[in-house]
Coordinates of C-alpha atoms in Angstrom, one line a residue:
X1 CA -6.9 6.8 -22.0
X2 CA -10.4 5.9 -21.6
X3 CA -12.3 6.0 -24.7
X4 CA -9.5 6.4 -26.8
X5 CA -8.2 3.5 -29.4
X6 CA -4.7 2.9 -30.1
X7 CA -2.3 1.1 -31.4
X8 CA 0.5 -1.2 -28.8
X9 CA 3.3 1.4 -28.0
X10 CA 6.7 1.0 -27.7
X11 CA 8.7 2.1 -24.7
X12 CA 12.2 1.7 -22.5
X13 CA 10.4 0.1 -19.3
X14 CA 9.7 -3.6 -18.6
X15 CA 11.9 -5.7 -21.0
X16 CA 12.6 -9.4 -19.0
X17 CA 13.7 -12.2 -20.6
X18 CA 16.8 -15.0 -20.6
X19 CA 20.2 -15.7 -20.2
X20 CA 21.0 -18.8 -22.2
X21 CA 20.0 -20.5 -25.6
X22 CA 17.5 -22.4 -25.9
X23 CA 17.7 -26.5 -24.8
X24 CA 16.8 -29.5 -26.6
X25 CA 13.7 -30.0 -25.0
X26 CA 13.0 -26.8 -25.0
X27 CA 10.6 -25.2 -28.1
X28 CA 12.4 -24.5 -31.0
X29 CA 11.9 -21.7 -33.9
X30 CA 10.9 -23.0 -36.9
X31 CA 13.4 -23.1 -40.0
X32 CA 13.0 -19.9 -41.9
X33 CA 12.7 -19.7 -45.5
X34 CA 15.0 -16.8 -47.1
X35 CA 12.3 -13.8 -48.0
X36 CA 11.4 -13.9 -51.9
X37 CA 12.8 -11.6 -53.9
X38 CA 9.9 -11.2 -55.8
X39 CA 7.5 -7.8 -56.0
X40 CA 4.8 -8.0 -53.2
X41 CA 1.3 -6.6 -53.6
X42 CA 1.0 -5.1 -50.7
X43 CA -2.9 -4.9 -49.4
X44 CA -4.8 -1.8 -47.9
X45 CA -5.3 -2.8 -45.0
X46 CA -4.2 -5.0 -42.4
X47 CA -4.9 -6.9 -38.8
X48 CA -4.1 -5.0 -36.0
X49 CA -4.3 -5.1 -32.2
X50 CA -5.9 -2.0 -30.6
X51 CA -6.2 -0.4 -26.8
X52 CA -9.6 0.9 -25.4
X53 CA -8.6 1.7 -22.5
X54 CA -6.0 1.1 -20.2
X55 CA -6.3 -2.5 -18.2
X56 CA -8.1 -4.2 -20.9
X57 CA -7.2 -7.0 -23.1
X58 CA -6.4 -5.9 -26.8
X59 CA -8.7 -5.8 -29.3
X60 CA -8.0 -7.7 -32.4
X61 CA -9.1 -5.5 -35.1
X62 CA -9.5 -6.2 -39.0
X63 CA -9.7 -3.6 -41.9
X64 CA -7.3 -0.9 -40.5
X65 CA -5.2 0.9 -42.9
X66 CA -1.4 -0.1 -43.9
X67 CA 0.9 2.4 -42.8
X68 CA 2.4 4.7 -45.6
X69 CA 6.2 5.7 -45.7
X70 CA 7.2 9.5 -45.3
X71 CA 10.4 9.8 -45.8
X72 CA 13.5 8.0 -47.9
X73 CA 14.6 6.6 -44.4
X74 CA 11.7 4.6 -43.8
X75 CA 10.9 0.8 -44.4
X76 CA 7.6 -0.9 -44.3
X77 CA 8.3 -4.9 -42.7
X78 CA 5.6 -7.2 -42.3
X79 CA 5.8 -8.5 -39.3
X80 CA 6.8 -12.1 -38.6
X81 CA 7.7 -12.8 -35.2
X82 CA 7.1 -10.5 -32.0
X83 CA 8.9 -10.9 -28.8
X84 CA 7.1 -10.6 -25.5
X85 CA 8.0 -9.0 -22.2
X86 CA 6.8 -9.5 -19.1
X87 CA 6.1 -7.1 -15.9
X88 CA 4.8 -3.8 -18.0
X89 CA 4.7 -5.5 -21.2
X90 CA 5.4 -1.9 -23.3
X91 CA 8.8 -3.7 -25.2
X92 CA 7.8 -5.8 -27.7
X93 CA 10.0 -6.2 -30.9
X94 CA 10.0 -8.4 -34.0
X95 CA 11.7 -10.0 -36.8
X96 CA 10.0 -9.7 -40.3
X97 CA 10.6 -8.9 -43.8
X98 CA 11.5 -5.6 -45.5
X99 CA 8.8 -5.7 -47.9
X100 CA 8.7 -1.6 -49.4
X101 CA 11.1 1.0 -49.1
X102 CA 12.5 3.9 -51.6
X103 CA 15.6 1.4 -52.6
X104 CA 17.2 -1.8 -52.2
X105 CA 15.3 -5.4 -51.8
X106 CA 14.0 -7.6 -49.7
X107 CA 15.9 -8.0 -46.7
X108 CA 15.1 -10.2 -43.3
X109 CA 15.6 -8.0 -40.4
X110 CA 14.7 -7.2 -36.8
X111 CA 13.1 -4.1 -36.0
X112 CA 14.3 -2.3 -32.9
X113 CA 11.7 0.3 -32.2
X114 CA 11.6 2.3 -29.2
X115 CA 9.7 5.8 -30.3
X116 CA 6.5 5.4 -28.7
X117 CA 4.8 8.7 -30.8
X118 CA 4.2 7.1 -34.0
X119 CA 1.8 4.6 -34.3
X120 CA 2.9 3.4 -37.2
X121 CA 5.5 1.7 -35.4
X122 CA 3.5 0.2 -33.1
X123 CA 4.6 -3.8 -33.1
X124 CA 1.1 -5.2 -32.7
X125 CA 0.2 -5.1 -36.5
X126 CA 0.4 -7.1 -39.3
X127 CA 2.8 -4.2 -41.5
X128 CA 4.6 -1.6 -39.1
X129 CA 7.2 1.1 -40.2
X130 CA 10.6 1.2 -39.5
X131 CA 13.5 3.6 -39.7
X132 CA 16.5 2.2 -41.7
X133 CA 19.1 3.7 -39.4
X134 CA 17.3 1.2 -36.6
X135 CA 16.8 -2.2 -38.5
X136 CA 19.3 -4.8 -38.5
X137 CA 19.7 -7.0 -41.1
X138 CA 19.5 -10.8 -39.6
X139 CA 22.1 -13.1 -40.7
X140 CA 20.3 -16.8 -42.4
X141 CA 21.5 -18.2 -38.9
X142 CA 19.1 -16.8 -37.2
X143 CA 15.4 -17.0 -37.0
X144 CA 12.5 -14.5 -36.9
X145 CA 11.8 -15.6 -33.7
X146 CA 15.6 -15.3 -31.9
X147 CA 15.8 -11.8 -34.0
X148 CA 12.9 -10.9 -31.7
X149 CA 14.4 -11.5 -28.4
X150 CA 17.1 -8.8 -29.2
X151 CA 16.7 -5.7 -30.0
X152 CA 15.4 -3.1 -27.4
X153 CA 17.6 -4.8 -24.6
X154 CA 20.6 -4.8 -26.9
X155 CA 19.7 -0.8 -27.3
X156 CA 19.6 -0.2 -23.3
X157 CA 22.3 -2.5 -22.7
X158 CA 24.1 -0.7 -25.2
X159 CA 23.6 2.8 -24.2
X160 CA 23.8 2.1 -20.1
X161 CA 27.3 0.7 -21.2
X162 CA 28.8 3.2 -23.5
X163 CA 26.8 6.2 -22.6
X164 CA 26.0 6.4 -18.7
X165 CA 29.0 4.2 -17.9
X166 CA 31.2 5.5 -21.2
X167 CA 32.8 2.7 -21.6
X168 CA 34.3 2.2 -25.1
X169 CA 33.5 -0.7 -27.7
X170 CA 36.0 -0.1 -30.6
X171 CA 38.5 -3.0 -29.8
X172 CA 35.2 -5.2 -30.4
X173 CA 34.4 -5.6 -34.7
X174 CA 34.9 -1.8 -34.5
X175 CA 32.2 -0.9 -32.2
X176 CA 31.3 2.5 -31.0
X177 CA 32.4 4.8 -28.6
X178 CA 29.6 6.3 -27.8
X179 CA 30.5 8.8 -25.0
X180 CA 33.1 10.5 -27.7
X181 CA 30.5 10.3 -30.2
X182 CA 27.9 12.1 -28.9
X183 CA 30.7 15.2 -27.7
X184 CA 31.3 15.3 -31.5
X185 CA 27.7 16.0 -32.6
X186 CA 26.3 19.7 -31.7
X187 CA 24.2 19.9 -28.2
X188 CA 21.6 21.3 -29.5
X189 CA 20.4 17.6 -31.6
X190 CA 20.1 15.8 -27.9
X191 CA 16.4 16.4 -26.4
X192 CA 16.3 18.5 -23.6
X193 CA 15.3 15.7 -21.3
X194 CA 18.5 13.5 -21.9
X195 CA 21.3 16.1 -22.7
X196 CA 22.4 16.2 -19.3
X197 CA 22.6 12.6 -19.4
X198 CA 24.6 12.0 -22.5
X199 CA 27.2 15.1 -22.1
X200 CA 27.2 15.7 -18.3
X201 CA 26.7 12.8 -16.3
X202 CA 30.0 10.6 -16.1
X203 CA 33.3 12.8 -16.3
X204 CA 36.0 11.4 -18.8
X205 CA 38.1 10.0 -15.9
X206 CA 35.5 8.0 -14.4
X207 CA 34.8 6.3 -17.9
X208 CA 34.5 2.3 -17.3
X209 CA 37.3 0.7 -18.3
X210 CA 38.5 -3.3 -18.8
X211 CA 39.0 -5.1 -15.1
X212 CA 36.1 -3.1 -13.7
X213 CA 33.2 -4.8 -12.1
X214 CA 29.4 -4.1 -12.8
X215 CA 26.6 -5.7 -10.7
X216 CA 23.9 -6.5 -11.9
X217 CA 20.8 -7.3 -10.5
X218 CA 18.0 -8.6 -11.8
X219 CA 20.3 -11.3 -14.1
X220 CA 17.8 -13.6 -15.4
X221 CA 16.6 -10.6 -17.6
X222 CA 17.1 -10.3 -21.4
X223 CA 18.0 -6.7 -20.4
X224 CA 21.3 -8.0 -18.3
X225 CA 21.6 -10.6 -20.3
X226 CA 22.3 -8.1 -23.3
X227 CA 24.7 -6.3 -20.5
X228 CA 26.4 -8.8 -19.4
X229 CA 27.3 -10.1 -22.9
X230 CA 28.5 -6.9 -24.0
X231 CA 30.2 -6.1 -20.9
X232 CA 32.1 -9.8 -20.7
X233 CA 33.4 -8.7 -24.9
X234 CA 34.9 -5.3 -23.1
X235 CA 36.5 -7.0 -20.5
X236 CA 34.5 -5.8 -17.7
X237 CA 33.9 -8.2 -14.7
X238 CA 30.1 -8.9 -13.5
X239 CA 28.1 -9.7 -10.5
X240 CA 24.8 -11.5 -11.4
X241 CA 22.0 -10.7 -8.9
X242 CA 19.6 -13.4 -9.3
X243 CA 17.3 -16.3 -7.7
X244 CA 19.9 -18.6 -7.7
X245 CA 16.9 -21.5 -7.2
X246 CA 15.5 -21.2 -10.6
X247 CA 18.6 -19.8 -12.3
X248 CA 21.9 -20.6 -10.4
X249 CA 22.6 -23.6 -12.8
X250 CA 21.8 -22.1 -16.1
X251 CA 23.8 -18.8 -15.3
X252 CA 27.0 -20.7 -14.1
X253 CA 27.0 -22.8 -17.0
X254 CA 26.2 -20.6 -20.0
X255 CA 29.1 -20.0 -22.2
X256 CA 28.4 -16.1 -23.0
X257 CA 26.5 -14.7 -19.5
X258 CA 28.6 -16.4 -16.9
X259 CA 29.3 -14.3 -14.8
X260 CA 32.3 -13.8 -12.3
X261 CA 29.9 -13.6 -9.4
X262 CA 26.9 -15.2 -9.0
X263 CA 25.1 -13.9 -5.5
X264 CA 21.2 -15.2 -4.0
X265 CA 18.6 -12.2 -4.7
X266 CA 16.7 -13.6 -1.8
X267 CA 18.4 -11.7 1.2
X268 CA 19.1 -8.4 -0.4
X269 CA 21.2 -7.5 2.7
X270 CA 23.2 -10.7 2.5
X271 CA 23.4 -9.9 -1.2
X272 CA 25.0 -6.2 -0.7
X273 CA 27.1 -7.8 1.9
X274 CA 28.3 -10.7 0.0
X275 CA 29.1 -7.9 -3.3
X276 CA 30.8 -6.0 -1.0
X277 CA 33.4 -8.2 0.4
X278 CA 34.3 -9.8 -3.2
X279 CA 34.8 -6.3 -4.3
X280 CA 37.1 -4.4 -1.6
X281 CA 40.1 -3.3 -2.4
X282 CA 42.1 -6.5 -1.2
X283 CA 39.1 -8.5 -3.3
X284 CA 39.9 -6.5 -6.5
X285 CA 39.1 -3.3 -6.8
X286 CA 36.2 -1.0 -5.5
X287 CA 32.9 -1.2 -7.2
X288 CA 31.9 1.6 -9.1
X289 CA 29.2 0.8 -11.8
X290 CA 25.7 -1.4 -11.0
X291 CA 22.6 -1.7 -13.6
X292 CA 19.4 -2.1 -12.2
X293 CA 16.8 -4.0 -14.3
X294 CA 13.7 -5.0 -11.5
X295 CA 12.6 -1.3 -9.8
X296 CA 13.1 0.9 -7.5
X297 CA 14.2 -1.1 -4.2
X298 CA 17.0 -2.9 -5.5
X299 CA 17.7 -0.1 -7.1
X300 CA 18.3 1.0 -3.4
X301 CA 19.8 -2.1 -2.8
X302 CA 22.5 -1.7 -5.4
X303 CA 23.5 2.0 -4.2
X304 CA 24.4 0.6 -1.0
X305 CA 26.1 -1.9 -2.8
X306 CA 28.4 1.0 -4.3
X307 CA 28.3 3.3 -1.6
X308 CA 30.9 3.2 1.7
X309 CA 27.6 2.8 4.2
X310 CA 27.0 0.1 6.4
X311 CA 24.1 -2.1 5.5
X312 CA 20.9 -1.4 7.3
X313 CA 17.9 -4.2 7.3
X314 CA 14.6 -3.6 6.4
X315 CA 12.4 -2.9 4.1
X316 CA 13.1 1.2 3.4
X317 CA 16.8 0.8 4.6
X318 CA 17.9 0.8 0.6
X319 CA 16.1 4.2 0.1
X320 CA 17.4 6.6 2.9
X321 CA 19.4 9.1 2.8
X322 CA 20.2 13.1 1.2
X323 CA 17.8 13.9 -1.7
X324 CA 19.3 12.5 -5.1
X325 CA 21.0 15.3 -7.1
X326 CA 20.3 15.6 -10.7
X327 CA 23.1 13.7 -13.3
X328 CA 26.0 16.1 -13.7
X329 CA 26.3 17.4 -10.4
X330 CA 28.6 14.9 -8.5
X331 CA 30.0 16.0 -5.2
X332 CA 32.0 18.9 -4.7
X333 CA 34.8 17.8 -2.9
X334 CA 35.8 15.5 -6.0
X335 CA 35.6 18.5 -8.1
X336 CA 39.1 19.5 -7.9
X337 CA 40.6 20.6 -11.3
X338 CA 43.9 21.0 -12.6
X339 CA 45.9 24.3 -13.4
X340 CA 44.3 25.0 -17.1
X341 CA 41.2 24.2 -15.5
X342 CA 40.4 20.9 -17.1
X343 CA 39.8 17.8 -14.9
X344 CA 42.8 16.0 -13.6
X345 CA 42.6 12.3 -13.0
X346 CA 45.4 12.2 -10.6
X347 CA 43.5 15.1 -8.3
X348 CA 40.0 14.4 -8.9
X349 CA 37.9 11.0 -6.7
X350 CA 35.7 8.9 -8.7
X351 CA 32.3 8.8 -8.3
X352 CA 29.9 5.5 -7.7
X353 CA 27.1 5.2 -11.2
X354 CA 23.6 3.4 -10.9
X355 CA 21.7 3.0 -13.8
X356 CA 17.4 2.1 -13.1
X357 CA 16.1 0.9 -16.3
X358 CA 12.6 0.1 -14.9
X359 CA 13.1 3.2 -11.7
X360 CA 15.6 4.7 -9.1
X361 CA 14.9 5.3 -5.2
X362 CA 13.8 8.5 -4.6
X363 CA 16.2 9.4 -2.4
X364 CA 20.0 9.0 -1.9
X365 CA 21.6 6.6 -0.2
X366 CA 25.2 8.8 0.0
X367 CA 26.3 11.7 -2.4
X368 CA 29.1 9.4 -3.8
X369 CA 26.1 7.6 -6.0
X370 CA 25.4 8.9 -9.2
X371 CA 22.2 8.2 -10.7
X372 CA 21.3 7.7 -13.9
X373 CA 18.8 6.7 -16.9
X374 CA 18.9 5.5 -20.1
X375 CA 18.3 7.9 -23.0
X376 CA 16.5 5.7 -24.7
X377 CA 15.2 8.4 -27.2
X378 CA 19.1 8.8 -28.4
X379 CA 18.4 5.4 -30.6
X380 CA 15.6 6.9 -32.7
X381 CA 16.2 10.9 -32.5
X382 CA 19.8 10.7 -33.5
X383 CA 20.8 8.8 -36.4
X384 CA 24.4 8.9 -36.0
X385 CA 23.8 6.9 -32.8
X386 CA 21.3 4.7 -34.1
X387 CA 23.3 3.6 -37.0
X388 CA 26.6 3.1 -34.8
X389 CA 24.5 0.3 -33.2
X390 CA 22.6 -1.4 -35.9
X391 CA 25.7 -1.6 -38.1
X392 CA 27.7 -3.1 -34.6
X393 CA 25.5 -5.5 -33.4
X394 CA 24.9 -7.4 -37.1
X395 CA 28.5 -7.5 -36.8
X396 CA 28.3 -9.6 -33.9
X397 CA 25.3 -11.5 -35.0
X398 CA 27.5 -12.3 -37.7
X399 CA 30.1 -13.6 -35.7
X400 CA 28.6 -15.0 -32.8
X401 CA 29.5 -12.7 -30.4
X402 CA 26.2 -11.8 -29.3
X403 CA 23.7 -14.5 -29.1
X404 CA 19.9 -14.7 -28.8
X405 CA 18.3 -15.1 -25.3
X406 CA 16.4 -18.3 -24.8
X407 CA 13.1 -18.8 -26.1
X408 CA 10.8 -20.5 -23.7
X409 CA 7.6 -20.6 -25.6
X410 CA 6.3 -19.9 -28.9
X411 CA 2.2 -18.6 -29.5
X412 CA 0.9 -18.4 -32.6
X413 CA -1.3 -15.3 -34.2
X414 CA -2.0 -11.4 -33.2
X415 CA -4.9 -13.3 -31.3
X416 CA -2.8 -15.1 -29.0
X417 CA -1.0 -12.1 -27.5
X418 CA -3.4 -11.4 -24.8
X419 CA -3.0 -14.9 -23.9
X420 CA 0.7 -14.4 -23.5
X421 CA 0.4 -11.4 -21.7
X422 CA -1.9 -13.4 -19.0
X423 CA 1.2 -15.8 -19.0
X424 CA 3.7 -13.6 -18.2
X425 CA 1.4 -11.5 -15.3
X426 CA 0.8 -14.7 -13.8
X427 CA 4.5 -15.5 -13.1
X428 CA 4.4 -18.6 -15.7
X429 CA 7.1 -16.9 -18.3
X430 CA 10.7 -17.3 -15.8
X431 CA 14.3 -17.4 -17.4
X432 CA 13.4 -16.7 -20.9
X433 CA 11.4 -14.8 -23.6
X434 CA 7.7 -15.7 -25.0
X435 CA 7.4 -15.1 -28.8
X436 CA 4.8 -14.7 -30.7
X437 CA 4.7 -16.0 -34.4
X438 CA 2.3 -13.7 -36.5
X439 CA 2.3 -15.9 -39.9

């Protein structure tokens, strides 16, 4: 990348944030006027930050052009509020103001962006392009800045639930149900990187269903925080895998993340053991689906969770095992199938489901794991899915079902980003999201 200037991209890996609302003594968003429904002159050019090269600070640039609109499905917002996230930092999202597009007015909305091509959606800039099949209209309760914290965990929550887990969301305001959606629309729409994942990888009889547990690890997120709200609304049961120093009291306490069982990150071992024993047969049924949201070893970690394998200690114990087959190719002996040849759920075992949003081991810890991740591309490449979820989740904005992760601190300006971003490297950012306010 060195030598080459670019605009902040937008990608699945590295969203962190919070799992409650934000205290009283904590910094609170500022009161937002309702957007003016008169015509705005829109300038020619705008602030911007830019990339040199990778592992330097941005660049705050002036005089670089306003993006123009291509087609009748894009809007032009200027941008607001942008939410940070910490580890890789390639998330950010924002609240702002609909300010041009072919029809309709003014509208305040969060922008969920996660194609990463088109620079015109790039966050870091003053005006950024949006496709109206991925903008959610805010509803007055809500600020620019809590609009920020939502959207692409909400996405990969959202899609690890109802795609890699298939578990169904239309007893909840009329949700989606995404795994029978996406076996409606022809194959040939998916990319060829993710249609394996969306029409191969979880057979209909292994679909999640209500009672079920999910573990979770990594549950101070705003990634599981996301999962764990939608998953509470399905009637799912969750395991929380977190520091239970700096979060224990704030997870057992909040009113929409709670979960059913809170278990210490800091012995992983302890932490598979202590999963494993609440969720036996005699406990309450095998687990069968875990989400991932910190890397690669608990990622291992978790598939021994699911898996029938003793626990082994140290520090490659989580990543041993047969090399990992590819997502639709589950273990022969549970592919029995019924006279007519279609799967029988009486006859047919059910495999185990890990989903990495920030990496998987490289190897497999037992066949009975299935591995998967989140095709994130679905949200922006297929319209029909990308509306499903907009249209869904300002229904639950606008009933409080979902609520805004926490918002720890609040900079102010483009210029300040880089300053955040130093924050969050240097572990200062912990339990909740750092906005940025742009006006």
């Amino acid at each position: 990348m060195s030598g080459v200037s670019f605009l902040r991209r937008v990608s699945l890996h590295g969203f962190r944030g919070s799992l409650s609302r934000s205290k009283s003594n904590e910094p609170q968003p500022e009161m937002d006027q309702p957007p003016s429904q008169q015509p705005l002159v829109l300038p020619k050019t705008q602030t911007v930050l830019l990339l040199h090269a990778a592992r330097q600070p941005y660049d705050l640039t002036e005089d670089y052009p306003v993006p123009e609109l291509r087609d009748d499905h894009e809007v032009l917002v200027r941008t607001r509020a942008i939410g940070l996230n910490p580890v890789d930092w390639k998330a950010p999202e924002l609240g702002g103001d609909i300010v041009h597009q072919r029809q309709s007015s003014r509208l305040k909305v969060l922008v969920i962006s996660t194609d990463y091509r088109d620079l015109r959606k790039s966050t870091y800039q003053h005006y950024v392009v949006g496709l109206d099949y991925n903008t959610v209209r805010l509803p007055p309760t809500l600020s620019y800045e809590e609009g920020s914290t939502l959207g692409v965990a909400f996405v990969a929550a959202a899609l690890s639930l109802g795609v890699c887990m298939g578990l169904d969301f239309s007893s909840i305001l009329d949700g989606p149900d995404l795994y029978t959606l996406l076996r409606q629309l022809p194959s040939d729409v998916f990319a060829a990187d993710i249609r394996d994942e969306c029409l191969n990888s979880t057979r209909s009889h292994e679909r999640a269903q209500s009672g079920d547990w999910l573990a979770v690890w990594g549950g101070s997120s705003t990634s599981a925080n996301l999962t764990i709200q939608l998953a509470r609304l399905a009637g799912l049961r969750t395991i929380a895998v977190a520091d239970t120093a700096k979060h224990g009291l704030r997870l057992t306490h909040h009113r929409s993340v709670r979960p059913d069982l809170l278990v210490d990150s800091h012995d992983p071992a302890r932490a598979v053991a202590v999963i494993r024993a609440n969720t036996n047969a005699k406990g309450g049924g095998r687990l069968r689906f875990a989400i991932d949201t910190r890397g690669k070893e608990s990622a291992g970690w978790l598939a021994q969770a699911l898996s029938g394998d003793s626990v082994q200690h140290g520090k490659d114990s989580a990543t041993t095992g047969a090399p990992p087959s590819p997502p639709g190719t589950p273990d022969e002996s549970s592919a029995a199938n019924s006279d007519d040849g279609s799967e029988s759920s009486s006859s047919l075992t059910s495999s185990a489901h890990l989903i990495g949003l920030t990496g998987l081991p490289k190897e497999r810890v037992t066949e009975c794991v299935v591995y998967h991740t989140v095709p994130i591309k679905l949200f922006h490449e297929v319209p029909a899915v990308g509306r499903a979820l907009v249209e869904w989740l300002e229904r639950l904005l606008a009933r409080g079902l979902v609520l805004p992760p926490d918002i720890i601190d609040v900079e102010r300006g483009l210029g300040s980003v880089n300053q955040g971003l130093d924050r969050m490297r240097r572990g200062e950012i912990s339990g909740g999201k750092l906005v940025v306010r742009v006006d």
